[in-house]
Short mmCIF file of C-alpha atoms (C1' of nucleotides) in Angstrom, two decimals:
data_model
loop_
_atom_site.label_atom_id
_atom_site.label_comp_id
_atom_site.label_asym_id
_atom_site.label_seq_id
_atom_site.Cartn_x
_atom_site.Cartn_y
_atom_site.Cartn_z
CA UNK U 154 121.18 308.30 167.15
CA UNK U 155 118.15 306.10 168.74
CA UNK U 156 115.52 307.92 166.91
CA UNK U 157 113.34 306.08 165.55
CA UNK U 158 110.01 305.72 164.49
CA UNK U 159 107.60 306.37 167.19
CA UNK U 160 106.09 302.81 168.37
CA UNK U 161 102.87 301.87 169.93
CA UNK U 162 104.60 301.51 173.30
CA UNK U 163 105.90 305.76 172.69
CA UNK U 164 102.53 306.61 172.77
CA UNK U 165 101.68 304.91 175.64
CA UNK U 166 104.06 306.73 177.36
CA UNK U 167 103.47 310.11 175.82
CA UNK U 168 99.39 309.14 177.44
CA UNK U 169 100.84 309.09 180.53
CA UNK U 170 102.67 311.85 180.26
CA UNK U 171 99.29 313.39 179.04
CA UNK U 172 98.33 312.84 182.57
CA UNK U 173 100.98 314.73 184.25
CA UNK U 174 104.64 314.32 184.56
CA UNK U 175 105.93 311.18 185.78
CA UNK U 176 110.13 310.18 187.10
CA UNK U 177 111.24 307.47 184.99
CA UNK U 178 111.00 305.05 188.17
CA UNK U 179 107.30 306.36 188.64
CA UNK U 180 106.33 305.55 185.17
CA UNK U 181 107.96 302.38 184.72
CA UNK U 182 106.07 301.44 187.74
CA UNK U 183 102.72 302.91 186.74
CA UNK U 184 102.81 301.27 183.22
CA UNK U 185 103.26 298.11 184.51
CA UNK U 186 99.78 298.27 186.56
CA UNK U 187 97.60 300.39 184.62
CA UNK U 188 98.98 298.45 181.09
CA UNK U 189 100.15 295.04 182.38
CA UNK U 190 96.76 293.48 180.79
CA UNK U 191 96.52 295.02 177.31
CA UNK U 192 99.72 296.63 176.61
CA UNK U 193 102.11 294.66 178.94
CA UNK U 194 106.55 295.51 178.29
CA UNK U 195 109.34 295.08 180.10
CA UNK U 196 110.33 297.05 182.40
CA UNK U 197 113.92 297.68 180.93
CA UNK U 198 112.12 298.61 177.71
CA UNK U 199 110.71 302.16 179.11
CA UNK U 200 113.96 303.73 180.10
CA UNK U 201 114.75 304.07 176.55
CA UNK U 202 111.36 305.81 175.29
CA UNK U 203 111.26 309.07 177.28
CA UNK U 204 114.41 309.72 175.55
CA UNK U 205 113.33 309.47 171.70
CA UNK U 206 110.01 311.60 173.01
CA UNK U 207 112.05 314.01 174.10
CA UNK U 208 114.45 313.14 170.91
CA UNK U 209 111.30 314.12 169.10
CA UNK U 210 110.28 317.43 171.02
CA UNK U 211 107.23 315.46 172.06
CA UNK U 212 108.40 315.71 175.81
CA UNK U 213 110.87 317.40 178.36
CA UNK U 214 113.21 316.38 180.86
CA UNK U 215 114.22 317.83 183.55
CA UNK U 216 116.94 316.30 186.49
CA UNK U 217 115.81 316.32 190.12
CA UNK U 218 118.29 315.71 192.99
CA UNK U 219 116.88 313.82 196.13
CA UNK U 220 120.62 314.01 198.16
CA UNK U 221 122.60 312.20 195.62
CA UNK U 222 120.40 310.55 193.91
CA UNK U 223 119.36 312.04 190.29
CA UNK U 224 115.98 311.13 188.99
CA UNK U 225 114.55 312.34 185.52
CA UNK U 226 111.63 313.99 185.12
CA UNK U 227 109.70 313.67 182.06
CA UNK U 228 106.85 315.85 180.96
CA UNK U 229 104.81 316.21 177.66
CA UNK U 230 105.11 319.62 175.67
CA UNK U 231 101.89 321.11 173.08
CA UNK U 232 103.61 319.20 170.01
CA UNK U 233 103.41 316.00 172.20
CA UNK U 234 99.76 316.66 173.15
CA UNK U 235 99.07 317.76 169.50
CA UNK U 236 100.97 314.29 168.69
CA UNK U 237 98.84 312.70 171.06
CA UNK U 238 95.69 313.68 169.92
CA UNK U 239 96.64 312.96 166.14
CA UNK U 240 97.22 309.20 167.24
CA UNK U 241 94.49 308.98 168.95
CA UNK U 242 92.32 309.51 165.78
CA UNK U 243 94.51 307.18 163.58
CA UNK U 244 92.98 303.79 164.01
CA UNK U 245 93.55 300.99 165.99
CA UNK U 246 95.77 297.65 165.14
CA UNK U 247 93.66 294.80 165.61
CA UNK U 248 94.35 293.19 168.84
CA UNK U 249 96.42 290.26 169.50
CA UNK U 250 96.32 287.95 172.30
CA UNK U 251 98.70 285.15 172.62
CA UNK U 252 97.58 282.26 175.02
CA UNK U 253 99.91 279.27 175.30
CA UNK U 254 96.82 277.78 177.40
CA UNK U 255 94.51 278.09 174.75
CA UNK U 256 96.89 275.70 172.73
CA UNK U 257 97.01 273.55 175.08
CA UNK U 258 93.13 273.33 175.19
CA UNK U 259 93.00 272.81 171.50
CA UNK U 260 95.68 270.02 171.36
CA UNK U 261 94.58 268.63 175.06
CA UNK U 262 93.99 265.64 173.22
CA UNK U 263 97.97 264.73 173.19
CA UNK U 264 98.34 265.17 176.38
CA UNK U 265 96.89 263.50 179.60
CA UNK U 266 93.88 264.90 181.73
CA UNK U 267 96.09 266.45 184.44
CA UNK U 268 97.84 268.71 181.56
CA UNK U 269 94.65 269.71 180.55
CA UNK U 270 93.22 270.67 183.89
CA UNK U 271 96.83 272.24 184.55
CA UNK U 272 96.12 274.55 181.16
CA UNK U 273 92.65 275.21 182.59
CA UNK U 274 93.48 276.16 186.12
CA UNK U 275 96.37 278.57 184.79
CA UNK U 276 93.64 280.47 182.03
CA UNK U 277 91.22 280.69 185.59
CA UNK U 278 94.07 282.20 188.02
CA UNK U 279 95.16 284.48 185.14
CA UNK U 280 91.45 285.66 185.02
CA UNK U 281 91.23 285.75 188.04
CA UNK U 282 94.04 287.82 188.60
CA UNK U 283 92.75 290.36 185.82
CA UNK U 284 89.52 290.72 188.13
CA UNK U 285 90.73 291.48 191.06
CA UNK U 286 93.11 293.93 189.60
CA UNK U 287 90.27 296.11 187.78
CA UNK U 288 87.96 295.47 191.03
CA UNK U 289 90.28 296.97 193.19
CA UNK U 290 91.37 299.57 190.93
CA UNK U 291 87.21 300.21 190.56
CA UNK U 292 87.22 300.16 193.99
CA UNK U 293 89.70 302.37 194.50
CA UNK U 294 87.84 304.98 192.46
CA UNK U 295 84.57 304.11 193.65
CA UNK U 296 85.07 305.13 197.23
CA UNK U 297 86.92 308.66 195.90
CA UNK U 298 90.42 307.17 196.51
CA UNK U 299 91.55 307.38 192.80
CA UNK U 300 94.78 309.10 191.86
CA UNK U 301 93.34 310.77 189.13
CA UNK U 302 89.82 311.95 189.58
CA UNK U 303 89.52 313.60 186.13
CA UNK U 304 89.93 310.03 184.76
CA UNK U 305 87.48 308.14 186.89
CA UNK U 306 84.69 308.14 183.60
CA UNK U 307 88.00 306.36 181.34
CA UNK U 308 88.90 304.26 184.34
CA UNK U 309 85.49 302.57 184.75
CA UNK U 310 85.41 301.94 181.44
CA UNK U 311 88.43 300.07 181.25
CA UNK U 312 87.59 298.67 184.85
CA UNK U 313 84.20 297.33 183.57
CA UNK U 314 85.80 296.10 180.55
CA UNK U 315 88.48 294.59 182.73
CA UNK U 316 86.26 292.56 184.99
CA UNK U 317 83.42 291.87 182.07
CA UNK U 318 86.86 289.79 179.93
CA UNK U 319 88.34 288.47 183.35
CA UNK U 320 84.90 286.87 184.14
CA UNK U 321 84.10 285.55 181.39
CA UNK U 322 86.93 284.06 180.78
CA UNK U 323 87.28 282.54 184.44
CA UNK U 324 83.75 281.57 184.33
CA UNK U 325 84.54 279.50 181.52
CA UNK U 326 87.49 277.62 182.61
CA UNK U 327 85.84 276.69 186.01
CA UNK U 328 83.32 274.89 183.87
CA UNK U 329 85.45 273.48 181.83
CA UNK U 330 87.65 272.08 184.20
CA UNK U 331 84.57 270.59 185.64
CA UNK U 332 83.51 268.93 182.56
CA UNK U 333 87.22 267.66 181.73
CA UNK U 334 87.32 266.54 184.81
CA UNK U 335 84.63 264.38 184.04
CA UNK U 336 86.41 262.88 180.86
CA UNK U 337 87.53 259.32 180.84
CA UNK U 338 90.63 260.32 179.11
CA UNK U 339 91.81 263.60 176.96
CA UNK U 340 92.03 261.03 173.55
CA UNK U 341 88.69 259.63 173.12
CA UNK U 342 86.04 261.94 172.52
CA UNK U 343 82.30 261.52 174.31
CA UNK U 344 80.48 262.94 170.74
CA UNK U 345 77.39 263.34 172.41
CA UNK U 346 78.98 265.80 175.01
CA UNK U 347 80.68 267.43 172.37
CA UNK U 348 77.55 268.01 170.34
CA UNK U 349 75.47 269.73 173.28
CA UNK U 350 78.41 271.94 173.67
CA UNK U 351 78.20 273.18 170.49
CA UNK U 352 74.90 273.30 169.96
CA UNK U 353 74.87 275.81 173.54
CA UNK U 354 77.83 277.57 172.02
CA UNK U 355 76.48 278.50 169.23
CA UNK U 356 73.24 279.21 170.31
CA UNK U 357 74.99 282.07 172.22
CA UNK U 358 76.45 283.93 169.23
CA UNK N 1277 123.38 276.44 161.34
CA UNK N 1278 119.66 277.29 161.79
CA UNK N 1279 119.40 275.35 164.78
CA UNK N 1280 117.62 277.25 167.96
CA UNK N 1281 115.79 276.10 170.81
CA UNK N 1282 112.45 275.70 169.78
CA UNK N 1283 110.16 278.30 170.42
CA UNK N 1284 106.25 277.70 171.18
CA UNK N 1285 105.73 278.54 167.87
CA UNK N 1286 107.66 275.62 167.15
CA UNK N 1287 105.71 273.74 169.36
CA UNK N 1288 102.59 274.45 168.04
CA UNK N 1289 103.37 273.39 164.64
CA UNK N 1290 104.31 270.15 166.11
CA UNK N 1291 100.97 269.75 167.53
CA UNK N 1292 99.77 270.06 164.00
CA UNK N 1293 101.99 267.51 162.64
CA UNK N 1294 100.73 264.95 165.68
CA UNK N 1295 97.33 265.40 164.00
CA UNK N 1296 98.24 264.15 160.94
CA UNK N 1297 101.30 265.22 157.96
CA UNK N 1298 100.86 268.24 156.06
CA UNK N 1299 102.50 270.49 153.43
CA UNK N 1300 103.72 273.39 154.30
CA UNK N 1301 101.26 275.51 152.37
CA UNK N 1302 98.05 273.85 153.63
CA UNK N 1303 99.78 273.76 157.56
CA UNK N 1304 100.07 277.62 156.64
CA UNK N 1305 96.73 277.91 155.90
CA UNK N 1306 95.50 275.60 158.96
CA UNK N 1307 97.80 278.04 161.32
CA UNK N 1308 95.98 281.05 159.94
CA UNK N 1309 92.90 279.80 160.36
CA UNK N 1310 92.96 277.44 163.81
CA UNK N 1311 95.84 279.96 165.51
CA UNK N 1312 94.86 283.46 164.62
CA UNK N 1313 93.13 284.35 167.49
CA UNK N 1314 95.08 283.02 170.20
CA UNK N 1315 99.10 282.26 168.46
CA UNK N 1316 98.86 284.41 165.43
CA UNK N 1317 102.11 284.13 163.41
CA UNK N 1318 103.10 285.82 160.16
CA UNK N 1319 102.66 283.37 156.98
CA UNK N 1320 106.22 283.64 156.06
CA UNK N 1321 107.35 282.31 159.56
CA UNK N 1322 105.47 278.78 159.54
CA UNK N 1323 108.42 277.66 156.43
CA UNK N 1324 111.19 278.03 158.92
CA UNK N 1325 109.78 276.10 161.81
CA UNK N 1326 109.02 272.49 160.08
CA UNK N 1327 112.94 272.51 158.91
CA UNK N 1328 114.17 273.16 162.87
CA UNK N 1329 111.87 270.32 163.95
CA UNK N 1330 113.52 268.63 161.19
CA UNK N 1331 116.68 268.87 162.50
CA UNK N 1332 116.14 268.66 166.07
CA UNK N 1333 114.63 264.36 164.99
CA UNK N 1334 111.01 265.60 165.94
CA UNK N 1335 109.63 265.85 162.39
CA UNK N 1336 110.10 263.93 158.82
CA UNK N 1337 110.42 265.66 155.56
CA UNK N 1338 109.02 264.47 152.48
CA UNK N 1339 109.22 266.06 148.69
CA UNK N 1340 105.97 265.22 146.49
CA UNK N 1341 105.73 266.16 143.26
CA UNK N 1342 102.70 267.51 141.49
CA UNK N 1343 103.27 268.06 137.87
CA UNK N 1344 106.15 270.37 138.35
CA UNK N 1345 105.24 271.44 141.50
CA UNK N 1346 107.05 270.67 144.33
CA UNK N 1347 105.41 270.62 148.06
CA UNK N 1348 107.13 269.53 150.95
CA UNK N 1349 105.10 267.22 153.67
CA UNK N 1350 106.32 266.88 157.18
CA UNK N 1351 105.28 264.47 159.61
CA UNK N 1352 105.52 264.11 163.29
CA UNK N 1353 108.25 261.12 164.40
CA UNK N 1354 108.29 259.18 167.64
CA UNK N 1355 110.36 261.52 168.99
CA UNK N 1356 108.14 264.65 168.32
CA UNK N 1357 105.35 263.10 169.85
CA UNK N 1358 106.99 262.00 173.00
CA UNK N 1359 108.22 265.44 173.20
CA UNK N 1360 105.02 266.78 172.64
CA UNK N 1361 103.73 265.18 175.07
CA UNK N 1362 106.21 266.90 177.57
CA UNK N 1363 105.50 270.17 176.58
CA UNK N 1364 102.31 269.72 177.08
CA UNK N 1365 103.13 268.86 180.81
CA UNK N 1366 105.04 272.40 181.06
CA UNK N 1367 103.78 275.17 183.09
CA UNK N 1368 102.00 276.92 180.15
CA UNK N 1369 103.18 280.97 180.04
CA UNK N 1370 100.85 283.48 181.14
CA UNK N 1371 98.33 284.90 178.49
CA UNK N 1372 99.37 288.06 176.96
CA UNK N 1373 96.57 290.66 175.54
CA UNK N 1374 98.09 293.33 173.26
CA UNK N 1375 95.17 295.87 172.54
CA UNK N 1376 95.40 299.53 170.80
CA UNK N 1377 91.87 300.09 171.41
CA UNK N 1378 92.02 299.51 174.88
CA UNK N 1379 94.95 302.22 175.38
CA UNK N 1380 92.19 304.49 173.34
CA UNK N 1381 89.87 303.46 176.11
CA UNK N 1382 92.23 304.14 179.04
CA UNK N 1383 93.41 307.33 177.40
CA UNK N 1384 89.99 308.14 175.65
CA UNK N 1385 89.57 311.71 177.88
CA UNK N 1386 92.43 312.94 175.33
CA UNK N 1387 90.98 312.49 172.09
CA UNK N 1388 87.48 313.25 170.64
CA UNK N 1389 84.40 311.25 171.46
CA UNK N 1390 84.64 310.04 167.78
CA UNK N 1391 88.17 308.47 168.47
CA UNK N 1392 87.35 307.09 171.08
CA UNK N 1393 83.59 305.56 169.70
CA UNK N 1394 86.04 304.50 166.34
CA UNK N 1395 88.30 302.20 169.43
CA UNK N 1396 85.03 300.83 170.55
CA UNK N 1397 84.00 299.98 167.27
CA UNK N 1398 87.41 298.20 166.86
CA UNK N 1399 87.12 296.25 169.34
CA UNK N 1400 83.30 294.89 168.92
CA UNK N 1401 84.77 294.19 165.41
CA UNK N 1402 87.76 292.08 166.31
CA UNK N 1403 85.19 290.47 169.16
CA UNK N 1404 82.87 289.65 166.05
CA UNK N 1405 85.20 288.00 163.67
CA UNK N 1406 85.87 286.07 166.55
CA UNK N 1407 82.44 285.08 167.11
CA UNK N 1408 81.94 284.04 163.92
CA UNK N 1409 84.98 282.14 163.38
CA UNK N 1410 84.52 280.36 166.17
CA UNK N 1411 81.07 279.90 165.42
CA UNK N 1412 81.35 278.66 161.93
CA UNK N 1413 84.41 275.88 163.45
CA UNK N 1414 81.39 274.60 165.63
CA UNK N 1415 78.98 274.67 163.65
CA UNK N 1416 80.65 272.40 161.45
CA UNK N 1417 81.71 270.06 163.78
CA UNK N 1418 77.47 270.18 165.05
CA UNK N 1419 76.84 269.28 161.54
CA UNK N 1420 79.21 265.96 161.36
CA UNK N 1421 81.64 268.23 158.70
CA UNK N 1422 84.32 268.65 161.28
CA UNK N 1423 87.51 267.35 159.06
CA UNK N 1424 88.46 265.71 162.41
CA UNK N 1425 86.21 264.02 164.07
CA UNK N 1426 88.61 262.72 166.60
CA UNK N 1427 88.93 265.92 167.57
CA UNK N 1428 85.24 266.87 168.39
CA UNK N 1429 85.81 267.49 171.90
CA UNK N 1430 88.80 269.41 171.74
CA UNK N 1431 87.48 271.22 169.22
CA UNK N 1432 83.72 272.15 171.09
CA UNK N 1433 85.83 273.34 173.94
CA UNK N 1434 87.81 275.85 172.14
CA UNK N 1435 85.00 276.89 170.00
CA UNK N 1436 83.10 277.21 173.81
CA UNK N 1437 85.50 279.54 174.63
CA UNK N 1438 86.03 281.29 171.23
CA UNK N 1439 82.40 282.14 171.65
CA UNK N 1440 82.23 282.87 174.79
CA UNK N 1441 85.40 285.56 174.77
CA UNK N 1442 83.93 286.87 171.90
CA UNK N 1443 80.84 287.74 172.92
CA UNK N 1444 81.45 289.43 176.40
CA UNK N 1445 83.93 291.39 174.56
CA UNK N 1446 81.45 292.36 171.95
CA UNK N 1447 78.30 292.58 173.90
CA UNK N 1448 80.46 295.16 176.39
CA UNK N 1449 81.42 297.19 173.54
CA UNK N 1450 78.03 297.86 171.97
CA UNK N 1451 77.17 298.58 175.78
CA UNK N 1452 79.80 301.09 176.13
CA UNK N 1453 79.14 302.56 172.64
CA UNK N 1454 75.65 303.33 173.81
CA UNK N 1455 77.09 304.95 177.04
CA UNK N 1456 80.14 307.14 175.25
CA UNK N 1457 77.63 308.48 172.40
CA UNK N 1458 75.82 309.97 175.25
CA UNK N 1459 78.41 311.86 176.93
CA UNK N 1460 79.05 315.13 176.53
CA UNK N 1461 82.54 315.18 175.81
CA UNK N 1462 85.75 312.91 176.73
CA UNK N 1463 87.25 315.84 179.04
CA UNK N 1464 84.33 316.04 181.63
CA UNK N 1465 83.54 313.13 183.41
CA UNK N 1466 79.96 312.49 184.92
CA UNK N 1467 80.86 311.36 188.38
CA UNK N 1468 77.48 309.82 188.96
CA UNK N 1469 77.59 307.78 185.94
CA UNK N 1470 80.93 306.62 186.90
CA UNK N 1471 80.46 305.62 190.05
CA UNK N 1472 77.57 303.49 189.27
CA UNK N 1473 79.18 302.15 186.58
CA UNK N 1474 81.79 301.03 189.15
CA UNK N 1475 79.18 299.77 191.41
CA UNK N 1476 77.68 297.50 188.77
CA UNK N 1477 81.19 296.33 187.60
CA UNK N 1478 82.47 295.29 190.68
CA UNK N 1479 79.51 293.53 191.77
CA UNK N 1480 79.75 291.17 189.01
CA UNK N 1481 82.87 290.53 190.24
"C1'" DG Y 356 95.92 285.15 127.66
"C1'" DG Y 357 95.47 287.01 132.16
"C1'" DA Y 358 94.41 286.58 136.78
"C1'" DC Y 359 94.67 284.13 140.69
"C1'" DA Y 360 95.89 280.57 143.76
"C1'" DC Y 361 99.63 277.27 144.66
"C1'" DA Y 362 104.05 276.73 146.81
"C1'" DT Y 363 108.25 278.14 149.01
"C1'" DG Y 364 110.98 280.81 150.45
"C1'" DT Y 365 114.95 285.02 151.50
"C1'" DA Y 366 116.90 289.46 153.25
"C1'" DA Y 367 116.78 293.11 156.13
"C1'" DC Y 368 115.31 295.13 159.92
"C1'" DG Y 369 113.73 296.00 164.51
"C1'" DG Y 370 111.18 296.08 168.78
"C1'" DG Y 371 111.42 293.72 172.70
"C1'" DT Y 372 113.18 290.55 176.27
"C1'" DT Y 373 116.61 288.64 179.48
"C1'" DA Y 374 120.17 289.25 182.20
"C1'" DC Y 375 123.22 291.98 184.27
"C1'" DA Y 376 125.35 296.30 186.42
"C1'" DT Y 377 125.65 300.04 189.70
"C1'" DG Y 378 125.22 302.98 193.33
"C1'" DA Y 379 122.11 305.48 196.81
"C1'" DT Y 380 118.74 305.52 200.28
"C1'" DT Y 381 115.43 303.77 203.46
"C1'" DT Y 382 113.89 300.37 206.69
"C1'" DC Y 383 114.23 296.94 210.23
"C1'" DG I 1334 124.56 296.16 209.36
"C1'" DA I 1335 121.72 293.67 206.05
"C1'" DA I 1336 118.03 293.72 203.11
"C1'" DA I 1337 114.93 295.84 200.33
"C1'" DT I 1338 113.76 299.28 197.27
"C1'" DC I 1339 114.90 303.43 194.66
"C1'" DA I 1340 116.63 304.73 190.27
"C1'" DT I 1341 118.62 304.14 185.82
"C1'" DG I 1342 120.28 301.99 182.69
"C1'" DT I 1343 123.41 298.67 179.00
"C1'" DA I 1344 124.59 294.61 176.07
"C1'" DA I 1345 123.42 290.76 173.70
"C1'" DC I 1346 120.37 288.26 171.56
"C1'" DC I 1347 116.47 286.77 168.87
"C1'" DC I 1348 111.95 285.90 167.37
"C1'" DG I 1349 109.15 287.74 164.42
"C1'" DT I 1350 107.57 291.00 160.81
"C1'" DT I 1351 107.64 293.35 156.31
"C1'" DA I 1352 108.60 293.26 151.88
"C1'" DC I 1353 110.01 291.03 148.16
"C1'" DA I 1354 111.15 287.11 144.81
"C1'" DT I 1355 110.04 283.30 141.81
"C1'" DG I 1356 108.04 280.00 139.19
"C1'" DT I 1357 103.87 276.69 138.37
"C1'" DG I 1358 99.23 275.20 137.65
"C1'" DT I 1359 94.43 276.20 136.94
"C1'" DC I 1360 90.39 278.46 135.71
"C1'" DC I 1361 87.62 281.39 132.83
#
DNA sequence: GGACACATGTAACGGGTTACATGATTTC
DNA sequence: GAAATCATGTAACCCGTTACATGTGTCC
């Protein structure tokens, strides 16, 4: 009936599951903070995959009654961890980001200043917001508190990685928001500005 | 019949066309290259959107004939820049990062140290062709061969950033690379590593 | 004469989102 | 007793992708 291929988002789930076994709820939950800033979904959307994982023998489910309310227990079997592990060595998709601020940088010229700053501010609080997620989830870890000890080499990986993107990226909208501040207006360009800014740029790759 | 609200997509097209008219093919081209790293869209997409602005008054279309070829050229109306310019005043959505390699990362204690040095490699990959695009865009804007000059400014900030991305992603891979090849497996984590790795990451922060 | 780039699409499919629905339990 | 959260979904919609189609001009 809903089987279907196995998508990107299935394996995500069938990781987790690699972890130990999660209630629906739990997982929903869990995906959107551990995945929220590389593999982000809707929470509506997960419901539906434990069911073609289990569709595909990849995982189990089990009901558990707390009083009268039923909650479904998912856990991986060996063909799911075999599964796993086979994905795992396939290679990556390229990664896609989509950025309606960085648009607005690159036509800023249409618009007035304030947009611009407005597109600027929201790329900073987003990195920002990326930061302080992987800091306290680093944190967390750091001081022994993680929920998963036997991950704590995977998570500071991802945490470093986390706050090395996050800071760059906020870094460089706090000085650009400086400098466009600085702008007479978004249409005319100051070419000699433009040119050091370059020239620095590039000098970095 | 076709009609739909228009879509950022949509939008961003129309910040082409407030540059200056194009064909379809060449605007194509111009979304693969200037778009691809922060709105990439499928080629066969872009030949849908000009005909909705068309419709809605915010584009014109124009058949030119080449021999026996025909191209279509849209440009931007009054219209489609004034409403331009108000989308440009919206809120702009939050980024959104879609990244395999970075749910090999998270998930890398499940798979072999080669899968998870072939997700690193990924991603300093993607982080180079960044670089270098982004690089190459400034570099010919440095040199005075920018095709629009009016847009220098614009331009040296997104190629800024381009850069900048790029190479924090890419200099944190080769780090991590370095790290990963000198673990003993994925299973068993090295506490002490982690936790300093922590410690350095969340200082930075 | 063949390959390749130019130029413009269409058809089918599908993963994902938004919005809504529903009842139970815990908390204040 | 109300509000929040637990817990699990369904229905409709749609933007976007993949794959394919088709003919022309140009270059070697």
């Amino acid at each position: 009936m809903s089987s279907r291929q196995l998508t990107t988002t299935s394996y995500a789930i069938l990781g987790l599951l690699a972890v130990k076994p999660w209630a629906t709820y739990e997982m929903a939950k869990q995906l959107q903070r551990s995945l929220h800033f590389f593999w982000p979904r809707a929470e509506s959307n997960l419901y539906a995959e434990p069911k073609r994982l289990v569709e595909a023998g990849l995982a189990d489910a089990r009901e558990e009654w707390n009083g009268d309310r039923r909650r479904t227990v998912y856990s991986i079997t060996e063909k799911g961890r075999s599964a796993f592990r086979d994905w795992l060595a396939t290679p990556p998709a390229p990664q896609r980001v989509e950025s309606e601020a960085h648009l607005r940088v690159l036509f800023g010229n249409s618009g007035t200043k304030a947009d611009l700053i407005a597109a600027l501010e929201r790329l900073e609080a987003d990195a920002a917001s990326q930061v302080d997620h992987f800091a306290t989830l680093g944190g967390d870890y750091a001081r022994g508190e993680g929920p998963f000890p036997e991950r704590i080499h995977v998570n500071a990986l991802i945490a470093s990685l986390g706050i090395a993107q996050g800071r760059a990226l906020a870094d460089w909208a706090r000085w650009a928001k400086g400098e466009v501040s600085e702008w007479g207006d978004t249409r005319t360009p100051d070419v000699g500005w433009a040119l050091k800014v370059l020239k620095d740029a590039i000098e970095d790759a």
